């Protein structure tokens, strides 16, 4: 299934910029915003963080950044699609 899908993409798309743009618009917010926040929350829940500067205010800011990352994935994808449509 994976090999067939990549074969079809390679046969029918004239350039590699379309799949790379889609991957970039979805994975960039995931890597930059969402994963670090989820890792922090996981470590915090397990009691692995003993830093004195980690307060409830800091935890709230981590949640804000996490939700911002969730909002950026569809926003970046829409912006990418609009730029793709503008190039056609």
PDB file of N, CA and C in Angstrom:
ATOM      1  N   UNK A   1       0.827  -1.194   0.000  1.00  0.00           N
ATOM      2  CA  UNK A   1       0.000   0.000   0.000  1.00  0.00           C
ATOM      3  C   UNK A   1       0.878   1.268   0.000  1.00  0.00           C
ATOM      4  N   UNK A   2       1.917   1.272   0.831  1.00  0.00           N
ATOM      5  CA  UNK A   2       2.806   2.430   0.894  1.00  0.00           C
ATOM      6  C   UNK A   2       3.585   2.573  -0.406  1.00  0.00           C
ATOM      7  N   UNK A   3       4.069   1.454  -0.932  1.00  0.00           N
ATOM      8  CA  UNK A   3       4.835   1.500  -2.175  1.00  0.00           C
ATOM      9  C   UNK A   3       3.941   1.937  -3.331  1.00  0.00           C
ATOM     10  N   UNK A   4       2.723   1.435  -3.369  1.00  0.00           N
ATOM     11  CA  UNK A   4       1.788   1.826  -4.413  1.00  0.00           C
ATOM     12  C   UNK A   4       1.423   3.303  -4.331  1.00  0.00           C
ATOM     13  N   UNK A   5       1.234   3.798  -3.109  1.00  0.00           N
ATOM     14  CA  UNK A   5       0.923   5.218  -2.932  1.00  0.00           C
ATOM     15  C   UNK A   5       2.060   6.113  -3.372  1.00  0.00           C
ATOM     16  N   UNK A   6       3.277   5.751  -3.010  1.00  0.00           N
ATOM     17  CA  UNK A   6       4.416   6.574  -3.434  1.00  0.00           C
ATOM     18  C   UNK A   6       4.640   6.479  -4.932  1.00  0.00           C
ATOM     19  N   UNK A   7       4.343   5.322  -5.521  1.00  0.00           N
ATOM     20  CA  UNK A   7       4.448   5.174  -6.968  1.00  0.00           C
ATOM     21  C   UNK A   7       3.457   6.088  -7.682  1.00  0.00           C
ATOM     22  N   UNK A   8       2.224   6.132  -7.195  1.00  0.00           N
ATOM     23  CA  UNK A   8       1.217   7.002  -7.801  1.00  0.00           C
ATOM     24  C   UNK A   8       1.579   8.473  -7.659  1.00  0.00           C
ATOM     25  N   UNK A   9       2.067   8.850  -6.490  1.00  0.00           N
ATOM     26  CA  UNK A   9       2.493  10.244  -6.286  1.00  0.00           C
ATOM     27  C   UNK A   9       3.623  10.581  -7.235  1.00  0.00           C
ATOM     28  N   UNK A  10       4.572   9.699  -7.378  1.00  0.00           N
ATOM     29  CA  UNK A  10       5.703   9.941  -8.268  1.00  0.00           C
ATOM     30  C   UNK A  10       5.316   9.998  -9.736  1.00  0.00           C
ATOM     31  N   UNK A  11       4.298   9.244 -10.101  1.00  0.00           N
ATOM     32  CA  UNK A  11       3.885   9.220 -11.506  1.00  0.00           C
ATOM     33  C   UNK A  11       3.048  10.433 -11.894  1.00  0.00           C
ATOM     34  N   UNK A  12       2.195  10.893 -11.003  1.00  0.00           N
ATOM     35  CA  UNK A  12       1.210  11.899 -11.386  1.00  0.00           C
ATOM     36  C   UNK A  12       1.532  13.322 -10.945  1.00  0.00           C
ATOM     37  N   UNK A  13       2.460  13.515 -10.040  1.00  0.00           N
ATOM     38  CA  UNK A  13       2.815  14.874  -9.631  1.00  0.00           C
ATOM     39  C   UNK A  13       4.054  15.332 -10.390  1.00  0.00           C
ATOM     40  N   UNK A  14       3.987  16.524 -10.986  1.00  0.00           N
ATOM     41  CA  UNK A  14       5.124  16.977 -11.784  1.00  0.00           C
ATOM     42  C   UNK A  14       6.346  17.357 -10.949  1.00  0.00           C
ATOM     43  N   UNK A  15       6.132  17.844  -9.726  1.00  0.00           N
ATOM     44  CA  UNK A  15       7.257  18.222  -8.863  1.00  0.00           C
ATOM     45  C   UNK A  15       7.043  17.663  -7.468  1.00  0.00           C
ATOM     46  N   UNK A  16       8.103  17.621  -6.720  1.00  0.00           N
ATOM     47  CA  UNK A  16       8.044  17.102  -5.353  1.00  0.00           C
ATOM     48  C   UNK A  16       7.577  18.167  -4.360  1.00  0.00           C
ATOM     49  N   UNK A  17       7.410  19.406  -4.816  1.00  0.00           N
ATOM     50  CA  UNK A  17       7.068  20.497  -3.910  1.00  0.00           C
ATOM     51  C   UNK A  17       5.681  20.337  -3.299  1.00  0.00           C
ATOM     52  N   UNK A  18       4.770  19.694  -3.991  1.00  0.00           N
ATOM     53  CA  UNK A  18       3.411  19.550  -3.456  1.00  0.00           C
ATOM     54  C   UNK A  18       3.393  18.630  -2.225  1.00  0.00           C
ATOM     55  N   UNK A  19       3.921  17.397  -2.298  1.00  0.00           N
ATOM     56  CA  UNK A  19       3.905  16.585  -1.076  1.00  0.00           C
ATOM     57  C   UNK A  19       4.795  17.141   0.034  1.00  0.00           C
ATOM     58  N   UNK A  20       5.928  17.745  -0.334  1.00  0.00           N
ATOM     59  CA  UNK A  20       6.785  18.325   0.701  1.00  0.00           C
ATOM     60  C   UNK A  20       6.127  19.528   1.370  1.00  0.00           C
ATOM     61  N   UNK A  21       5.373  20.308   0.609  1.00  0.00           N
ATOM     62  CA  UNK A  21       4.643  21.436   1.193  1.00  0.00           C
ATOM     63  C   UNK A  21       3.574  20.974   2.162  1.00  0.00           C
ATOM     64  N   UNK A  22       2.865  19.910   1.801  1.00  0.00           N
ATOM     65  CA  UNK A  22       1.840  19.367   2.691  1.00  0.00           C
ATOM     66  C   UNK A  22       2.460  18.814   3.971  1.00  0.00           C
ATOM     67  N   UNK A  23       3.535  18.072   3.823  1.00  0.00           N
ATOM     68  CA  UNK A  23       4.210  17.518   4.998  1.00  0.00           C
ATOM     69  C   UNK A  23       4.761  18.642   5.875  1.00  0.00           C
ATOM     70  N   UNK A  24       5.348  19.655   5.256  1.00  0.00           N
ATOM     71  CA  UNK A  24       5.894  20.766   6.022  1.00  0.00           C
ATOM     72  C   UNK A  24       4.832  21.561   6.748  1.00  0.00           C
ATOM     73  N   UNK A  25       3.692  21.773   6.111  1.00  0.00           N
ATOM     74  CA  UNK A  25       2.642  22.577   6.742  1.00  0.00           C
ATOM     75  C   UNK A  25       1.976  21.840   7.894  1.00  0.00           C
ATOM     76  N   UNK A  26       2.018  20.525   7.890  1.00  0.00           N
ATOM     77  CA  UNK A  26       1.406  19.785   8.990  1.00  0.00           C
ATOM     78  C   UNK A  26       2.411  19.392  10.071  1.00  0.00           C
ATOM     79  N   UNK A  27       3.613  19.030   9.676  1.00  0.00           N
ATOM     80  CA  UNK A  27       4.585  18.520  10.648  1.00  0.00           C
ATOM     81  C   UNK A  27       5.374  19.624  11.361  1.00  0.00           C
ATOM     82  N   UNK A  28       5.529  20.777  10.749  1.00  0.00           N
ATOM     83  CA  UNK A  28       6.302  21.838  11.404  1.00  0.00           C
ATOM     84  C   UNK A  28       5.683  22.283  12.729  1.00  0.00           C
ATOM     85  N   UNK A  29       4.379  22.607  12.782  1.00  0.00           N
ATOM     86  CA  UNK A  29       3.803  22.950  14.096  1.00  0.00           C
ATOM     87  C   UNK A  29       3.860  21.796  15.085  1.00  0.00           C
ATOM     88  N   UNK A  30       3.763  20.572  14.564  1.00  0.00           N
ATOM     89  CA  UNK A  30       3.829  19.409  15.447  1.00  0.00           C
ATOM     90  C   UNK A  30       5.189  19.315  16.122  1.00  0.00           C
ATOM     91  N   UNK A  31       6.244  19.486  15.348  1.00  0.00           N
ATOM     92  CA  UNK A  31       7.599  19.355  15.882  1.00  0.00           C
ATOM     93  C   UNK A  31       7.978  20.545  16.763  1.00  0.00           C
ATOM     94  N   UNK A  32       7.577  21.736  16.358  1.00  0.00           N
ATOM     95  CA  UNK A  32       8.020  22.945  17.056  1.00  0.00           C
ATOM     96  C   UNK A  32       7.197  23.239  18.305  1.00  0.00           C
ATOM     97  N   UNK A  33       5.880  23.036  18.240  1.00  0.00           N
ATOM     98  CA  UNK A  33       5.011  23.445  19.349  1.00  0.00           C
ATOM     99  C   UNK A  33       4.432  22.279  20.139  1.00  0.00           C
ATOM    100  N   UNK A  34       3.876  21.297  19.451  1.00  0.00           N
ATOM    101  CA  UNK A  34       3.072  20.286  20.126  1.00  0.00           C
ATOM    102  C   UNK A  34       3.923  19.254  20.863  1.00  0.00           C
ATOM    103  N   UNK A  35       4.892  18.647  20.187  1.00  0.00           N
ATOM    104  CA  UNK A  35       5.679  17.585  20.826  1.00  0.00           C
ATOM    105  C   UNK A  35       6.444  18.046  22.064  1.00  0.00           C
ATOM    106  N   UNK A  36       7.121  19.206  22.043  1.00  0.00           N
ATOM    107  CA  UNK A  36       7.801  19.620  23.282  1.00  0.00           C
ATOM    108  C   UNK A  36       6.838  19.818  24.459  1.00  0.00           C
ATOM    109  N   UNK A  37       5.657  20.353  24.177  1.00  0.00           N
ATOM    110  CA  UNK A  37       4.681  20.543  25.257  1.00  0.00           C
ATOM    111  C   UNK A  37       4.163  19.216  25.785  1.00  0.00           C
ATOM    112  N   UNK A  38       3.906  18.276  24.884  1.00  0.00           N
ATOM    113  CA  UNK A  38       3.438  16.964  25.331  1.00  0.00           C
ATOM    114  C   UNK A  38       4.511  16.219  26.121  1.00  0.00           C
ATOM    115  N   UNK A  39       5.760  16.357  25.707  1.00  0.00           N
ATOM    116  CA  UNK A  39       6.852  15.717  26.451  1.00  0.00           C
ATOM    117  C   UNK A  39       6.973  16.348  27.837  1.00  0.00           C
ATOM    118  N   UNK A  40       6.887  17.677  27.912  1.00  0.00           N
ATOM    119  CA  UNK A  40       6.950  18.346  29.211  1.00  0.00           C
ATOM    120  C   UNK A  40       5.816  17.891  30.115  1.00  0.00           C
ATOM    121  N   UNK A  41       4.591  17.852  29.562  1.00  0.00           N
ATOM    122  CA  UNK A  41       3.448  17.446  30.384  1.00  0.00           C
ATOM    123  C   UNK A  41       3.587  16.001  30.857  1.00  0.00           C
ATOM    124  N   UNK A  42       4.093  15.139  30.005  1.00  0.00           N
ATOM    125  CA  UNK A  42       4.279  13.746  30.386  1.00  0.00           C
ATOM    126  C   UNK A  42       5.308  13.612  31.511  1.00  0.00           C
ATOM    127  N   UNK A  43       6.411  14.344  31.363  1.00  0.00           N
ATOM    128  CA  UNK A  43       7.440  14.289  32.413  1.00  0.00           C
ATOM    129  C   UNK A  43       6.943  14.915  33.705  1.00  0.00           C
ATOM    130  N   UNK A  44       6.150  15.972  33.597  1.00  0.00           N
ATOM    131  CA  UNK A  44       5.618  16.644  34.778  1.00  0.00           C
ATOM    132  C   UNK A  44       4.620  15.748  35.501  1.00  0.00           C
ATOM    133  N   UNK A  45       3.771  15.038  34.744  1.00  0.00           N
ATOM    134  CA  UNK A  45       2.787  14.144  35.352  1.00  0.00           C
ATOM    135  C   UNK A  45       3.445  12.970  36.071  1.00  0.00           C
ATOM    136  N   UNK A  46       4.580  12.523  35.559  1.00  0.00           N
ATOM    137  CA  UNK A  46       5.274  11.387  36.169  1.00  0.00           C
ATOM    138  C   UNK A  46       6.191  11.805  37.311  1.00  0.00           C
ATOM    139  N   UNK A  47       6.274  13.094  37.590  1.00  0.00           N
ATOM    140  CA  UNK A  47       7.111  13.583  38.677  1.00  0.00           C
ATOM    141  C   UNK A  47       8.588  13.594  38.362  1.00  0.00           C
ATOM    142  N   UNK A  48       8.938  13.647  37.093  1.00  0.00           N
ATOM    143  CA  UNK A  48      10.344  13.617  36.693  1.00  0.00           C
ATOM    144  C   UNK A  48      10.996  14.993  36.745  1.00  0.00           C
ATOM    145  N   UNK A  49      10.201  16.036  36.895  1.00  0.00           N
ATOM    146  CA  UNK A  49      10.740  17.395  36.908  1.00  0.00           C
ATOM    147  C   UNK A  49      10.741  17.917  38.341  1.00  0.00           C
ATOM    148  N   UNK A  50      11.897  18.215  38.850  1.00  0.00           N
ATOM    149  CA  UNK A  50      12.031  18.712  40.215  1.00  0.00           C
ATOM    150  C   UNK A  50      12.543  20.150  40.240  1.00  0.00           C
ATOM    151  N   UNK A  51      12.368  20.877  39.129  1.00  0.00           N
ATOM    152  CA  UNK A  51      12.850  22.250  39.036  1.00  0.00           C
ATOM    153  C   UNK A  51      12.016  23.159  39.940  1.00  0.00           C
ATOM    154  N   UNK A  52      12.639  24.070  40.674  1.00  0.00           N
ATOM    155  CA  UNK A  52      11.860  24.969  41.546  1.00  0.00           C
ATOM    156  C   UNK A  52      11.097  26.035  40.756  1.00  0.00           C
ATOM    157  N   UNK A  53      11.484  26.320  39.506  1.00  0.00           N
ATOM    158  CA  UNK A  53      10.838  27.378  38.739  1.00  0.00           C
ATOM    159  C   UNK A  53       9.587  26.947  38.004  1.00  0.00           C
ATOM    160  N   UNK A  54       9.215  25.684  38.105  1.00  0.00           N
ATOM    161  CA  UNK A  54       8.027  25.194  37.401  1.00  0.00           C
ATOM    162  C   UNK A  54       6.813  25.429  38.294  1.00  0.00           C
ATOM    163  N   UNK A  55       6.061  26.450  37.943  1.00  0.00           N
ATOM    164  CA  UNK A  55       4.885  26.826  38.718  1.00  0.00           C
ATOM    165  C   UNK A  55       3.622  26.520  37.922  1.00  0.00           C
ATOM    166  N   UNK A  56       2.476  26.753  38.538  1.00  0.00           N
ATOM    167  CA  UNK A  56       1.210  26.564  37.833  1.00  0.00           C
ATOM    168  C   UNK A  56       1.081  27.548  36.672  1.00  0.00           C
ATOM    169  N   UNK A  57       1.642  28.729  36.830  1.00  0.00           N
ATOM    170  CA  UNK A  57       1.630  29.709  35.749  1.00  0.00           C
ATOM    171  C   UNK A  57       2.420  29.203  34.548  1.00  0.00           C
ATOM    172  N   UNK A  58       3.555  28.574  34.812  1.00  0.00           N
ATOM    173  CA  UNK A  58       4.360  28.014  33.733  1.00  0.00           C
ATOM    174  C   UNK A  58       3.611  26.878  33.043  1.00  0.00           C
ATOM    175  N   UNK A  59       2.947  26.024  33.825  1.00  0.00           N
ATOM    176  CA  UNK A  59       2.176  24.930  33.238  1.00  0.00           C
ATOM    177  C   UNK A  59       1.040  25.460  32.367  1.00  0.00           C
ATOM    178  N   UNK A  60       0.433  26.572  32.771  1.00  0.00           N
ATOM    179  CA  UNK A  60      -0.632  27.163  31.972  1.00  0.00           C
ATOM    180  C   UNK A  60      -0.076  27.703  30.655  1.00  0.00           C
ATOM    181  N   UNK A  61       1.107  28.292  30.684  1.00  0.00           N
ATOM    182  CA  UNK A  61       1.724  28.788  29.452  1.00  0.00           C
ATOM    183  C   UNK A  61       2.072  27.639  28.510  1.00  0.00           C
ATOM    184  N   UNK A  62       2.465  26.514  29.070  1.00  0.00           N
ATOM    185  CA  UNK A  62       2.734  25.337  28.236  1.00  0.00           C
ATOM    186  C   UNK A  62       1.451  24.882  27.539  1.00  0.00           C
ATOM    187  N   UNK A  63       0.335  24.901  28.260  1.00  0.00           N
ATOM    188  CA  UNK A  63      -0.943  24.520  27.645  1.00  0.00           C
ATOM    189  C   UNK A  63      -1.350  25.503  26.551  1.00  0.00           C
ATOM    190  N   UNK A  64      -1.081  26.790  26.747  1.00  0.00           N
ATOM    191  CA  UNK A  64      -1.405  27.791  25.725  1.00  0.00           C
ATOM    192  C   UNK A  64      -0.591  27.528  24.457  1.00  0.00           C
ATOM    193  N   UNK A  65       0.684  27.242  24.616  1.00  0.00           N
ATOM    194  CA  UNK A  65       1.532  26.948  23.454  1.00  0.00           C
ATOM    195  C   UNK A  65       1.059  25.660  22.772  1.00  0.00           C
ATOM    196  N   UNK A  66       0.645  24.680  23.553  1.00  0.00           N
ATOM    197  CA  UNK A  66       0.133  23.429  23.000  1.00  0.00           C
ATOM    198  C   UNK A  66      -1.110  23.682  22.152  1.00  0.00           C
ATOM    199  N   UNK A  67      -2.065  24.443  22.671  1.00  0.00           N
ATOM    200  CA  UNK A  67      -3.287  24.728  21.922  1.00  0.00           C
ATOM    201  C   UNK A  67      -3.005  25.618  20.712  1.00  0.00           C
ATOM    202  N   UNK A  68      -2.027  26.487  20.812  1.00  0.00           N
ATOM    203  CA  UNK A  68      -1.616  27.286  19.663  1.00  0.00           C
ATOM    204  C   UNK A  68      -1.079  26.378  18.560  1.00  0.00           C
ATOM    205  N   UNK A  69      -0.314  25.380  18.934  1.00  0.00           N
ATOM    206  CA  UNK A  69       0.187  24.408  17.963  1.00  0.00           C
ATOM    207  C   UNK A  69      -0.934  23.641  17.302  1.00  0.00           C
ATOM    208  N   UNK A  70      -1.967  23.272  18.100  1.00  0.00           N
ATOM    209  CA  UNK A  70      -3.117  22.587  17.523  1.00  0.00           C
ATOM    210  C   UNK A  70      -3.839  23.470  16.504  1.00  0.00           C
ATOM    211  N   UNK A  71      -3.896  24.767  16.767  1.00  0.00           N
ATOM    212  CA  UNK A  71      -4.541  25.688  15.835  1.00  0.00           C
ATOM    213  C   UNK A  71      -3.698  25.961  14.598  1.00  0.00           C
ATOM    214  N   UNK A  72      -2.388  25.882  14.745  1.00  0.00           N
ATOM    215  CA  UNK A  72      -1.508  26.202  13.618  1.00  0.00           C
ATOM    216  C   UNK A  72      -1.498  25.131  12.526  1.00  0.00           C
ATOM    217  N   UNK A  73      -1.767  23.886  12.870  1.00  0.00           N
ATOM    218  CA  UNK A  73      -1.740  22.840  11.847  1.00  0.00           C
ATOM    219  C   UNK A  73      -2.785  23.102  10.755  1.00  0.00           C
ATOM    220  N   UNK A  74      -4.065  23.285  11.089  1.00  0.00           N
ATOM    221  CA  UNK A  74      -5.010  23.575   9.999  1.00  0.00           C
ATOM    222  C   UNK A  74      -4.761  24.932   9.351  1.00  0.00           C
ATOM    223  N   UNK A  75      -4.321  25.907  10.135  1.00  0.00           N
ATOM    224  CA  UNK A  75      -4.048  27.227   9.567  1.00  0.00           C
ATOM    225  C   UNK A  75      -2.914  27.165   8.548  1.00  0.00           C
ATOM    226  N   UNK A  76      -1.831  26.496   8.891  1.00  0.00           N
ATOM    227  CA  UNK A  76      -0.704  26.364   7.955  1.00  0.00           C
ATOM    228  C   UNK A  76      -1.103  25.571   6.717  1.00  0.00           C
ATOM    229  N   UNK A  77      -1.935  24.558   6.896  1.00  0.00           N
ATOM    230  CA  UNK A  77      -2.372  23.773   5.746  1.00  0.00           C
ATOM    231  C   UNK A  77      -3.249  24.603   4.811  1.00  0.00           C
ATOM    232  N   UNK A  78      -4.135  25.412   5.373  1.00  0.00           N
ATOM    233  CA  UNK A  78      -4.978  26.277   4.545  1.00  0.00           C
ATOM    234  C   UNK A  78      -4.132  27.309   3.815  1.00  0.00           C
ATOM    235  N   UNK A  79      -3.172  27.905   4.499  1.00  0.00           N
ATOM    236  CA  UNK A  79      -2.295  28.890   3.851  1.00  0.00           C
ATOM    237  C   UNK A  79      -1.505  28.225   2.735  1.00  0.00           C
ATOM    238  N   UNK A  80      -1.021  27.016   2.967  1.00  0.00           N
ATOM    239  CA  UNK A  80      -0.295  26.294   1.925  1.00  0.00           C
ATOM    240  C   UNK A  80      -1.200  26.010   0.728  1.00  0.00           C
ATOM    241  N   UNK A  81      -2.442  25.560   0.990  1.00  0.00           N
ATOM    242  CA  UNK A  81      -3.366  25.287  -0.100  1.00  0.00           C
ATOM    243  C   UNK A  81      -3.686  26.553  -0.888  1.00  0.00           C
ATOM    244  N   UNK A  82      -3.884  27.669  -0.202  1.00  0.00           N
ATOM    245  CA  UNK A  82      -4.168  28.933  -0.898  1.00  0.00           C
ATOM    246  C   UNK A  82      -2.989  29.370  -1.751  1.00  0.00           C
ATOM    247  N   UNK A  83      -1.781  29.190  -1.249  1.00  0.00           N
ATOM    248  CA  UNK A  83      -0.620  29.546  -2.054  1.00  0.00           C
ATOM    249  C   UNK A  83      -0.471  28.604  -3.250  1.00  0.00           C
ATOM    250  N   UNK A  84      -0.854  27.346  -3.065  1.00  0.00           N
ATOM    251  CA  UNK A  84      -0.804  26.391  -4.173  1.00  0.00           C
ATOM    252  C   UNK A  84      -1.835  26.757  -5.234  1.00  0.00           C
ATOM    253  N   UNK A  85      -3.031  27.139  -4.810  1.00  0.00           N
ATOM    254  CA  UNK A  85      -4.072  27.546  -5.748  1.00  0.00           C
ATOM    255  C   UNK A  85      -3.666  28.803  -6.483  1.00  0.00           C
ATOM    256  N   UNK A  86      -2.991  29.718  -5.786  1.00  0.00           N
ATOM    257  CA  UNK A  86      -2.535  30.953  -6.421  1.00  0.00           C
ATOM    258  C   UNK A  86      -1.480  30.710  -7.484  1.00  0.00           C
ATOM    259  N   UNK A  87      -0.729  29.634  -7.386  1.00  0.00           N
ATOM    260  CA  UNK A  87       0.294  29.320  -8.377  1.00  0.00           C
ATOM    261  C   UNK A  87      -0.280  28.661  -9.624  1.00  0.00           C
ATOM    262  N   UNK A  88      -1.497  28.125  -9.520  1.00  0.00           N
ATOM    263  CA  UNK A  88      -2.097  27.417 -10.677  1.00  0.00           C
ATOM    264  C   UNK A  88      -2.555  28.356 -11.726  1.00  0.00           C
TER     265      UNK A  88
END
